[in-house]
Short mmCIF file of C-alpha atoms in Angstrom, two decimals:
data_model
loop_
_atom_site.label_atom_id
_atom_site.label_comp_id
_atom_site.label_asym_id
_atom_site.label_seq_id
_atom_site.Cartn_x
_atom_site.Cartn_y
_atom_site.Cartn_z
CA MET A 1 43.80 -71.55 15.13
CA ALA A 2 41.43 -73.00 12.55
CA ILE A 3 38.77 -70.49 13.65
CA ASP A 4 41.13 -67.54 13.07
CA GLU A 5 41.97 -68.78 9.60
CA LEU A 6 38.25 -69.18 8.83
CA HIS A 7 37.54 -65.58 9.91
CA LYS A 8 40.38 -64.34 7.71
CA ALA A 9 39.01 -66.32 4.77
CA TRP A 10 35.52 -64.85 5.26
CA ALA A 11 37.00 -61.37 5.48
CA LYS A 12 39.00 -61.90 2.30
CA LEU A 13 35.90 -63.15 0.50
CA ASP A 14 33.89 -60.12 1.66
CA GLN A 15 36.64 -57.82 0.37
CA LEU A 16 36.70 -59.54 -3.00
CA GLU A 17 32.91 -59.37 -3.32
CA ARG A 18 32.97 -55.59 -2.61
CA GLN A 19 35.62 -55.16 -5.28
CA GLU A 20 33.50 -57.20 -7.68
CA ARG A 21 30.44 -54.98 -7.03
CA TYR A 22 32.51 -51.85 -7.57
CA LEU A 23 33.94 -53.17 -10.82
CA VAL A 24 30.48 -54.20 -12.07
CA GLU A 25 29.11 -50.73 -11.27
CA ARG A 26 32.12 -49.08 -12.88
CA LEU A 27 31.73 -51.25 -15.98
CA SER A 28 28.06 -50.33 -16.22
CA HIS A 29 28.96 -46.63 -15.99
CA ILE A 30 31.58 -47.04 -18.71
CA HIS A 31 29.02 -48.78 -20.94
CA LYS A 32 26.68 -45.78 -20.53
CA GLU A 33 29.48 -43.36 -21.36
CA ILE A 34 30.38 -45.41 -24.44
CA GLY A 35 26.76 -45.34 -25.57
CA ALA A 36 26.52 -41.57 -25.09
CA GLN A 37 29.78 -41.05 -26.95
CA LYS A 38 28.56 -43.19 -29.85
CA LEU A 39 25.36 -41.14 -30.02
CA GLU A 40 27.36 -37.92 -30.09
CA ILE A 41 29.57 -39.27 -32.89
CA ASP A 42 26.46 -40.43 -34.73
CA ASP A 43 24.91 -36.97 -34.36
CA LEU A 44 28.03 -35.34 -35.76
CA ILE A 45 28.22 -37.75 -38.68
CA LYS A 46 24.52 -37.67 -39.57
CA GLY A 47 23.89 -34.04 -38.72
CA ARG A 48 21.33 -34.97 -36.06
CA PRO A 49 19.61 -31.93 -34.46
CA PRO A 50 20.85 -30.77 -31.03
CA ALA A 51 19.20 -32.10 -27.88
CA ILE A 52 16.96 -29.03 -27.37
CA ASN A 53 15.31 -29.66 -30.73
CA ARG A 54 14.53 -33.23 -29.72
CA LEU A 55 12.34 -31.90 -26.92
CA PRO A 56 8.56 -32.27 -27.30
CA THR A 57 6.90 -29.25 -28.87
CA GLU A 58 4.85 -28.54 -25.73
CA LEU A 59 7.98 -28.40 -23.54
CA LEU A 60 9.85 -26.25 -26.04
CA SER A 61 6.91 -23.84 -26.11
CA GLN A 62 6.95 -23.55 -22.32
CA ILE A 63 10.68 -22.76 -22.41
CA PHE A 64 10.06 -20.01 -24.96
CA ALA A 65 7.32 -18.54 -22.77
CA LEU A 66 9.84 -18.21 -19.93
CA CYS A 67 12.04 -16.11 -22.23
CA ILE A 68 9.40 -13.34 -22.34
CA PRO A 69 9.84 -11.26 -19.15
CA ASP A 70 6.88 -8.94 -19.86
CA SER A 71 3.83 -10.18 -21.75
CA LYS A 72 3.08 -6.59 -22.83
CA PHE A 73 6.32 -6.46 -24.80
CA PRO A 74 6.84 -9.89 -26.39
CA GLU A 75 8.04 -8.62 -29.78
CA LYS A 76 11.82 -8.53 -29.24
CA PRO A 77 12.23 -11.91 -27.48
CA LEU A 78 9.88 -13.58 -29.98
CA HIS A 79 11.81 -12.08 -32.89
CA ARG A 80 15.04 -13.56 -31.51
CA ILE A 81 13.43 -16.96 -30.99
CA VAL A 82 11.87 -17.31 -34.45
CA SER A 83 15.14 -16.29 -36.13
CA VAL A 84 17.03 -19.30 -34.70
CA SER A 85 15.54 -22.08 -36.82
CA ARG A 86 12.52 -23.10 -38.84
CA ARG A 87 11.33 -25.45 -36.10
CA TRP A 88 11.50 -22.76 -33.45
CA ARG A 89 9.61 -20.41 -35.74
CA ASP A 90 6.93 -23.04 -36.37
CA VAL A 91 6.59 -23.73 -32.63
CA VAL A 92 5.96 -20.03 -31.95
CA TRP A 93 3.64 -19.52 -34.91
CA ASP A 94 1.56 -22.59 -34.11
CA ASP A 95 1.13 -21.84 -30.38
CA PRO A 96 -1.87 -19.49 -29.83
CA SER A 97 -0.59 -18.40 -26.40
CA PHE A 98 2.14 -16.28 -28.03
CA TRP A 99 -0.42 -14.24 -29.95
CA THR A 100 -3.02 -13.41 -27.31
CA PHE A 101 -1.64 -10.01 -26.26
CA ILE A 102 -3.02 -7.49 -28.76
CA LYS A 103 -1.59 -3.96 -28.87
CA VAL A 104 -3.60 -1.32 -30.71
CA THR A 105 -1.16 1.51 -31.47
CA PRO A 106 -0.83 4.20 -34.17
CA THR A 107 2.02 2.19 -35.75
CA GLN A 108 0.09 -1.08 -35.82
CA ASP A 109 -0.48 -2.53 -39.29
CA LYS A 110 -4.00 -3.82 -39.80
CA LYS A 111 -2.88 -6.82 -41.88
CA LEU A 112 -0.38 -7.90 -39.21
CA LEU A 113 -3.05 -7.41 -36.56
CA LYS A 114 -5.39 -9.73 -38.45
CA LYS A 115 -2.60 -12.33 -38.78
CA GLN A 116 -2.02 -12.17 -35.03
CA LEU A 117 -5.74 -12.62 -34.35
CA LYS A 118 -5.79 -15.61 -36.69
CA ARG A 119 -2.79 -17.24 -34.99
CA SER A 120 -4.42 -16.75 -31.58
CA ARG A 121 -7.20 -19.10 -32.76
CA LYS A 122 -9.76 -19.47 -29.96
CA ALA A 123 -7.54 -18.39 -27.05
CA LEU A 124 -8.64 -15.58 -24.74
CA LEU A 125 -7.24 -12.17 -25.69
CA ASP A 126 -5.70 -9.29 -23.73
CA ILE A 127 -6.28 -5.97 -25.53
CA TRP A 128 -4.10 -2.92 -24.80
CA ILE A 129 -4.97 0.37 -26.54
CA VAL A 130 -1.97 2.63 -26.09
CA ASP A 131 0.12 5.55 -27.39
CA TRP A 132 -2.61 7.55 -29.14
CA ASP A 133 -1.85 10.73 -27.19
CA GLY A 134 -0.95 13.59 -29.53
CA HIS A 135 -1.62 11.62 -32.74
CA ARG A 136 -3.92 14.16 -34.35
CA VAL A 137 -2.87 13.47 -37.90
CA TYR A 138 -5.70 13.59 -40.40
CA ASP A 139 -6.10 9.82 -40.70
CA ALA A 140 -5.60 8.90 -37.01
CA TYR A 141 -9.33 8.63 -36.33
CA ASP A 142 -9.90 6.44 -39.40
CA LYS A 143 -6.94 4.23 -38.53
CA LEU A 144 -8.13 3.74 -34.96
CA CYS A 145 -11.61 2.80 -36.20
CA ALA A 146 -10.12 0.34 -38.70
CA LEU A 147 -8.05 -1.38 -36.00
CA LEU A 148 -11.04 -1.50 -33.67
CA GLY A 149 -13.03 -3.00 -36.51
CA ALA A 150 -10.51 -5.85 -36.63
CA ILE A 151 -10.67 -6.71 -32.92
CA VAL A 152 -14.35 -6.07 -32.13
CA PRO A 153 -15.55 -9.29 -33.88
CA HIS A 154 -13.42 -11.22 -31.35
CA ALA A 155 -15.05 -9.62 -28.28
CA ASN A 156 -16.46 -12.99 -27.23
CA ARG A 157 -12.93 -14.01 -26.24
CA TRP A 158 -11.58 -10.79 -24.71
CA ARG A 159 -10.06 -11.45 -21.27
CA SER A 160 -8.90 -7.89 -20.56
CA LEU A 161 -9.25 -4.47 -22.16
CA ILE A 162 -6.84 -1.74 -21.03
CA ILE A 163 -7.02 1.82 -22.36
CA SER A 164 -3.80 3.35 -21.10
CA GLU A 165 -3.05 6.78 -19.68
CA SER A 166 -1.35 7.74 -22.97
CA MET A 167 -4.74 7.78 -24.68
CA ASP A 168 -5.94 11.16 -25.95
CA LEU A 169 -9.46 11.88 -24.72
CA GLU A 170 -10.50 12.74 -28.29
CA PHE A 171 -10.16 9.07 -29.20
CA MET A 172 -12.05 7.68 -26.24
CA GLU A 173 -15.51 8.39 -27.63
CA PRO A 174 -15.03 6.36 -30.85
CA ILE A 175 -13.54 3.51 -28.84
CA LEU A 176 -16.52 3.35 -26.50
CA MET A 177 -18.99 3.77 -29.35
CA LYS A 178 -17.47 0.75 -31.13
CA MET A 179 -17.75 -1.35 -28.00
CA ASN A 180 -20.89 -0.12 -26.28
CA HIS A 181 -23.21 -2.71 -27.81
CA LEU A 182 -20.89 -5.67 -27.18
CA SER A 183 -21.39 -8.71 -25.02
CA ILE A 184 -18.03 -9.73 -23.53
CA PRO A 185 -18.69 -12.89 -21.51
CA PHE A 186 -15.09 -13.65 -20.52
CA LEU A 187 -13.93 -10.11 -19.76
CA ARG A 188 -12.15 -10.11 -16.38
CA GLU A 189 -10.49 -6.69 -16.46
CA PHE A 190 -11.48 -3.34 -17.94
CA SER A 191 -9.44 -0.22 -17.26
CA ILE A 192 -9.53 3.35 -18.51
CA ASP A 193 -6.78 5.13 -16.60
CA ILE A 194 -6.38 8.60 -18.10
CA THR A 195 -4.85 11.25 -15.88
CA ASP A 196 -6.55 14.56 -16.49
CA ASP A 197 -7.50 17.51 -14.30
CA LEU A 198 -10.84 17.98 -16.05
CA ASP A 199 -14.12 16.25 -15.28
CA TYR A 200 -16.26 14.70 -17.99
CA PRO A 201 -19.62 14.18 -16.25
CA ASP A 202 -21.39 14.11 -19.62
CA MET A 203 -19.62 10.94 -20.66
CA PRO A 204 -22.03 8.04 -20.12
CA CYS A 205 -20.84 4.91 -18.37
CA PRO A 206 -20.27 2.16 -20.97
CA ASP A 207 -23.27 -0.13 -21.41
CA PHE A 208 -21.10 -3.23 -21.76
CA LEU A 209 -20.20 -2.97 -18.05
CA SER A 210 -23.60 -4.31 -17.10
CA PRO A 211 -23.96 -7.72 -15.41
CA THR A 212 -25.61 -9.06 -18.57
CA CYS A 213 -22.79 -8.05 -20.95
CA ALA A 214 -19.76 -8.66 -18.73
CA PRO A 215 -20.75 -11.17 -16.03
CA ALA A 216 -17.15 -12.28 -15.33
CA LEU A 217 -15.69 -8.79 -14.70
CA GLU A 218 -13.41 -8.78 -11.63
CA TYR A 219 -11.14 -5.72 -12.09
CA LEU A 220 -12.55 -2.33 -13.07
CA THR A 221 -10.91 1.12 -13.27
CA LEU A 222 -12.84 4.14 -14.56
CA LYS A 223 -10.69 7.26 -14.78
CA PRO A 224 -11.59 10.02 -15.66
CA SER A 225 -15.08 10.25 -14.25
CA PHE A 226 -18.17 9.08 -16.09
CA GLN A 227 -21.85 9.54 -15.45
CA LEU A 228 -22.39 7.02 -12.66
CA ASP A 229 -26.08 7.57 -11.88
CA ASN A 230 -27.01 4.21 -13.41
CA PHE A 231 -23.79 2.38 -12.60
CA THR A 232 -24.01 -0.77 -10.50
CA ALA A 233 -20.94 -2.68 -9.37
CA LEU A 234 -21.00 -6.25 -10.63
CA PRO A 235 -21.25 -9.02 -8.02
CA ALA A 236 -18.01 -10.69 -9.24
CA LEU A 237 -15.88 -7.54 -8.84
CA LYS A 238 -12.75 -7.94 -6.72
CA VAL A 239 -10.95 -4.65 -7.48
CA LEU A 240 -12.83 -1.42 -8.21
CA HIS A 241 -11.47 2.10 -8.87
CA LEU A 242 -14.16 4.72 -9.46
CA THR A 243 -13.58 8.41 -10.19
CA PHE A 244 -16.40 10.80 -9.30
CA PRO A 245 -17.05 14.23 -10.82
CA TYR A 246 -17.40 17.27 -8.62
CA ALA A 247 -21.13 17.64 -9.13
CA ASP A 248 -24.07 19.25 -7.33
CA ASP A 249 -26.11 16.06 -7.64
CA PRO A 250 -23.90 13.18 -6.42
CA PRO A 251 -24.61 9.60 -7.54
CA PRO A 252 -26.12 7.02 -5.14
CA VAL A 253 -22.85 5.54 -3.90
CA ILE A 254 -24.31 2.99 -1.48
CA SER A 255 -26.74 1.46 -3.94
CA MET A 256 -24.10 1.20 -6.67
CA LEU A 257 -21.61 -0.57 -4.37
CA THR A 258 -23.93 -2.85 -2.39
CA PRO A 259 -24.04 -5.71 -4.97
CA ALA A 260 -20.22 -6.02 -5.00
CA GLN A 261 -19.93 -8.46 -2.11
CA SER A 262 -16.69 -9.93 -3.50
CA LEU A 263 -14.71 -6.68 -3.36
CA ILE A 264 -11.18 -7.01 -1.99
CA SER A 265 -9.86 -3.56 -2.99
CA LEU A 266 -11.84 -0.34 -3.42
CA VAL A 267 -10.61 3.09 -4.58
CA LEU A 268 -12.95 6.11 -4.61
CA ASP A 269 -11.51 9.26 -6.16
CA GLY A 270 -12.93 12.73 -6.71
CA GLY A 271 -15.75 14.82 -5.34
CA SER A 272 -17.71 13.46 -2.37
CA THR A 273 -19.55 16.60 -1.26
CA GLY A 274 -23.21 15.80 -0.81
CA TRP A 275 -22.81 12.05 -0.43
CA SER A 276 -25.51 10.79 1.88
CA PHE A 277 -24.82 7.84 4.16
CA LYS A 278 -26.24 6.15 7.19
CA GLN A 279 -24.11 4.66 9.94
CA ASN A 280 -22.90 1.14 9.00
CA ASP A 281 -24.96 1.28 5.79
CA LEU A 282 -22.54 -0.57 3.47
CA TYR A 283 -21.38 -4.14 4.21
CA CYS A 284 -18.24 -5.36 2.43
CA PRO A 285 -17.42 -8.76 3.95
CA LEU A 286 -14.21 -9.45 1.96
CA LEU A 287 -12.77 -5.93 1.61
CA GLU A 288 -9.09 -5.78 2.62
CA LYS A 289 -7.89 -2.50 1.09
CA LEU A 290 -9.71 0.86 0.99
CA THR A 291 -8.37 4.05 -0.65
CA LEU A 292 -10.31 7.30 -0.37
CA TYR A 293 -9.01 10.18 -2.50
CA VAL A 294 -12.11 12.20 -1.64
CA ASP A 295 -12.58 15.49 0.15
CA GLU A 296 -14.82 14.03 2.88
CA PRO A 297 -13.63 10.50 3.78
CA VAL A 298 -15.11 10.25 7.27
CA PRO A 299 -18.82 9.88 6.30
CA PHE A 300 -17.90 6.96 4.05
CA LEU A 301 -15.74 5.40 6.79
CA ALA A 302 -18.69 5.73 9.16
CA ALA A 303 -20.97 3.98 6.65
CA ILE A 304 -18.77 1.03 5.74
CA VAL A 305 -18.60 -2.24 7.67
CA ALA A 306 -15.60 -4.33 6.59
CA PRO A 307 -14.48 -7.00 9.09
CA ASN A 308 -11.45 -7.98 6.93
CA LEU A 309 -10.21 -4.43 6.27
CA ARG A 310 -6.46 -4.19 6.93
CA TYR A 311 -5.26 -1.21 4.82
CA VAL A 312 -6.72 2.29 4.63
CA GLU A 313 -5.39 5.21 2.62
CA CYS A 314 -7.23 8.50 2.84
CA ARG A 315 -6.92 12.24 2.43
CA ILE A 316 -7.01 14.20 5.69
CA LEU A 317 -8.70 17.60 5.63
CA ASP A 318 -9.94 17.82 9.20
CA PRO A 319 -8.49 15.19 11.58
CA VAL A 320 -11.00 16.23 14.27
CA GLU A 321 -13.83 14.66 12.21
CA PHE A 322 -12.37 11.21 12.93
CA ASP A 323 -13.69 11.58 16.48
CA THR A 324 -17.02 10.24 15.17
CA ILE A 325 -15.51 6.83 14.31
CA GLU A 326 -13.30 6.37 17.38
CA GLY A 327 -12.10 2.77 17.70
CA LYS A 328 -14.12 1.55 14.72
CA PHE A 329 -11.20 0.23 12.69
CA ARG A 330 -9.32 -1.81 15.26
CA ASP A 331 -8.23 -4.38 12.67
CA VAL A 332 -6.62 -1.85 10.33
CA HIS A 333 -2.88 -2.44 10.63
CA ASP A 334 -1.65 -0.40 7.65
CA LEU A 335 -2.51 3.32 7.35
CA SER A 336 -1.47 5.77 4.64
CA LEU A 337 -2.13 9.47 5.26
CA ILE A 338 -2.42 12.23 2.68
CA SER A 339 -2.71 15.52 4.54
CA SER A 340 -3.94 18.82 3.20
CA TYR A 341 -2.64 22.20 4.26
CA GLN A 342 -6.09 22.68 5.81
CA ALA A 343 -5.19 20.05 8.38
CA GLU A 344 -2.17 21.96 9.68
CA GLY A 345 -2.39 22.93 13.32
CA ARG A 346 -5.38 20.71 14.07
CA SER A 347 -5.38 17.91 16.57
CA ARG A 348 -4.47 14.51 15.13
CA GLU A 349 -5.60 12.68 18.26
CA PRO A 350 -9.04 11.62 16.89
CA LEU A 351 -7.28 10.14 13.85
CA CYS A 352 -5.07 8.01 16.08
CA ARG A 353 -8.05 6.86 18.12
CA ALA A 354 -9.98 5.83 15.00
CA PHE A 355 -7.24 3.34 14.05
CA PRO A 356 -5.85 2.28 17.45
CA TRP A 357 -3.89 -0.84 16.41
CA VAL A 358 -1.86 0.50 13.51
CA ARG A 359 1.40 -1.35 12.85
CA ARG A 360 2.57 0.47 9.73
CA VAL A 361 2.02 4.11 8.76
CA HIS A 362 2.88 5.92 5.50
CA VAL A 363 3.48 9.69 5.61
CA ALA A 364 5.01 12.22 3.24
CA VAL A 365 7.94 14.19 4.58
CA TRP A 366 5.95 17.45 4.42
CA ASP A 367 3.52 15.90 6.89
CA ALA A 368 6.29 15.00 9.30
CA SER A 369 4.65 17.29 11.86
CA PHE A 370 2.43 14.30 12.52
CA LEU A 371 5.55 12.56 13.86
CA MET A 372 6.93 15.59 15.63
CA THR A 373 4.08 17.21 17.55
CA GLY A 374 5.53 18.16 20.92
CA ILE A 375 9.00 19.06 19.61
CA ASP A 376 9.47 22.80 20.06
CA GLY A 377 11.77 25.05 18.06
CA SER A 378 14.75 24.34 20.29
CA GLY A 379 14.40 20.63 19.68
CA VAL A 380 13.16 19.84 23.19
CA LEU A 381 10.57 17.09 23.34
CA GLY A 382 7.81 18.59 25.44
CA GLU A 383 5.41 15.67 25.06
CA ARG A 384 5.26 12.42 23.13
CA PRO A 385 4.16 12.90 19.51
CA LEU A 386 0.71 11.57 18.72
CA VAL A 387 2.09 8.84 16.48
CA ASP A 388 3.55 7.23 19.59
CA GLN A 389 0.02 6.53 20.80
CA TRP A 390 0.14 3.56 18.44
CA LEU A 391 1.76 1.13 20.83
CA ASN A 392 1.84 -1.64 18.20
CA LEU A 393 3.62 0.53 15.64
CA GLU A 394 6.40 -1.36 13.86
CA THR A 395 7.11 0.50 10.59
CA VAL A 396 7.03 4.12 9.43
CA ILE A 397 7.39 4.82 5.71
CA VAL A 398 8.45 8.41 4.93
CA GLU A 399 7.97 9.28 1.26
CA SER A 400 9.07 12.23 -0.87
CA LEU A 401 12.19 12.99 1.16
CA HIS A 402 14.17 15.61 -0.77
CA ARG A 403 17.33 17.69 -0.68
CA GLY A 404 15.47 20.76 0.58
CA TRP A 405 14.47 18.85 3.70
CA LEU A 406 18.09 18.06 4.53
CA GLU A 407 19.16 21.64 3.83
CA LEU A 408 16.42 22.98 6.11
CA TRP A 409 17.89 21.34 9.22
CA GLU A 410 21.31 21.03 10.77
CA LEU A 411 22.40 17.41 11.01
CA GLY A 412 21.23 16.10 14.35
CA ASP A 413 18.47 18.74 14.58
CA ASP A 414 16.31 17.01 12.00
CA PRO A 415 12.84 16.49 13.56
CA ILE A 416 12.68 12.87 12.41
CA VAL A 417 16.00 12.14 14.14
CA LYS A 418 14.78 13.90 17.28
CA TRP A 419 11.54 11.96 17.31
CA LEU A 420 13.30 8.61 16.92
CA ARG A 421 15.84 9.52 19.57
CA GLY A 422 13.00 10.54 21.90
CA ARG A 423 11.30 7.18 21.36
CA GLN A 424 14.50 5.39 22.24
CA GLU A 425 15.04 7.49 25.37
CA SER A 426 11.45 6.83 26.44
CA GLY A 427 11.94 3.08 26.19
CA LEU A 428 9.53 2.63 23.29
CA SER A 429 10.11 -0.10 20.72
CA ARG A 430 12.71 0.39 18.00
CA LEU A 431 11.01 1.08 14.68
CA ARG A 432 11.72 0.04 11.12
CA VAL A 433 11.90 3.28 9.11
CA ARG A 434 11.78 3.23 5.31
CA LEU A 435 12.83 6.34 3.40
CA SER A 436 12.53 7.22 -0.25
CA PRO A 437 15.97 7.88 -1.79
CA VAL A 438 17.37 11.42 -1.77
CA HIS A 439 19.56 13.04 -4.41
CA ALA A 440 21.87 15.12 -2.25
CA GLY A 441 25.52 15.47 -1.33
CA GLU A 442 26.93 12.01 -0.64
CA ASP A 443 28.78 13.05 2.55
CA LYS A 444 25.82 14.78 4.19
CA LEU A 445 23.47 12.02 3.13
CA SER A 446 25.64 9.25 4.58
CA ILE A 447 25.93 11.14 7.88
CA TYR A 448 22.15 11.65 7.95
CA TYR A 449 21.51 7.96 7.33
CA ALA A 450 24.01 7.09 10.07
CA LEU A 451 22.21 9.39 12.54
CA LEU A 452 18.87 7.80 11.74
CA GLY A 453 20.35 4.31 11.91
CA LYS A 454 21.34 4.83 15.53
CA HIS A 455 17.70 5.02 16.57
CA CYS A 456 15.86 2.78 14.08
CA ASN A 457 16.24 -0.04 11.59
CA LEU A 458 16.72 2.05 8.46
CA GLU A 459 15.83 0.97 4.91
CA ILE A 460 15.99 2.94 1.66
CA PHE A 461 13.34 1.98 -0.89
CA ASN A 462 12.76 2.83 -4.54
CA TYR A 463 9.37 3.66 -5.98
CA PRO A 464 8.01 0.83 -8.12
CA THR A 465 8.27 1.42 -11.85
CA GLN A 466 5.10 1.42 -13.91
#
């Protein structure tokens, strides 16, 4: 009996102690709430600044940086920020990182440009020369030279220099003349990307692209074509896009590319007639992505040795030529094909054998014959299309699908549907098919997508915006 009463007493004591701990914790919480409430009342009485303005300047600056979605267009978000309060304005004005992106445009005021350069202090600069296309007013040349005169003295801290596709070719010569003598030790990216059908083989390659003047250069785009006879790719280059003129005397491609042992991505565009290569003459140990917009891609493919190459995009004039590199690119898993009308009716089998382990292939809808070889006019599958030789194929990306394609075929007779249905009936693996969006009648389009979806995993993708 006494033992039972003792147990009850211990239990009661344990219960009381738990209540005590709860009340102590609750009291502590209430004390914190009282303190916070007093601070809030104090702030209201004394006009104390809100909590965000009590943050350290460095943290506030980082928050502002997150409010700028695109570093190329910081003006609007920065204008909103500096208009909130004097402190916010001072934080932005005193932080050099907000002033490192320099736009050289026809509407740029030279005085404001100089203020921006001053606020950037010693930080590295990103220069973007843009929107000079069509500005042929009488003082446009003088204004461009004046703006260049403001930024050229800061070349020792340029990190990137982009001359955009909206640049008029008339203005390119004064730009390059202003910069040709410069040493730009921290320049990581230089890009001239002007789309034009004409060649400019008389335009010399800029001198400041030499290893001595720009030793840190990693990303280089030269478009349109320059004189490349004396060009040598810098050893630090990771991404290189070169445009070649259609010339009788082609530049020495192998010697100009050999020093670039750090290349990860290479684009060669333009005339390749007359290029002279030896088998396995060019070693690119780190190259992962190769794009050949040239009229004769196979000699270059025969010359290059790239153990890490995974993506190849090339123009196809004569698929039979690929017979000379059969099985060479077994590690290429991603293949993008740009066919010419000259390739119509020619065997694609050598092309398939050159890249035997492809997992993903990109084709335009007008080249869908590559998917449909063996389907006769009545829709009967006489033999497996060549694309089905890729036994590891997982994804097919069909670009440039358009309304005319859908109107050309009766629903269900579409060659792509027939090919996918034939794969399924043959027991081949189900593919992931990605289509570019089509602007067509909603009813017909939904039925078409449903037909495709029966035989593949269908996705609709949008082209990335520039």
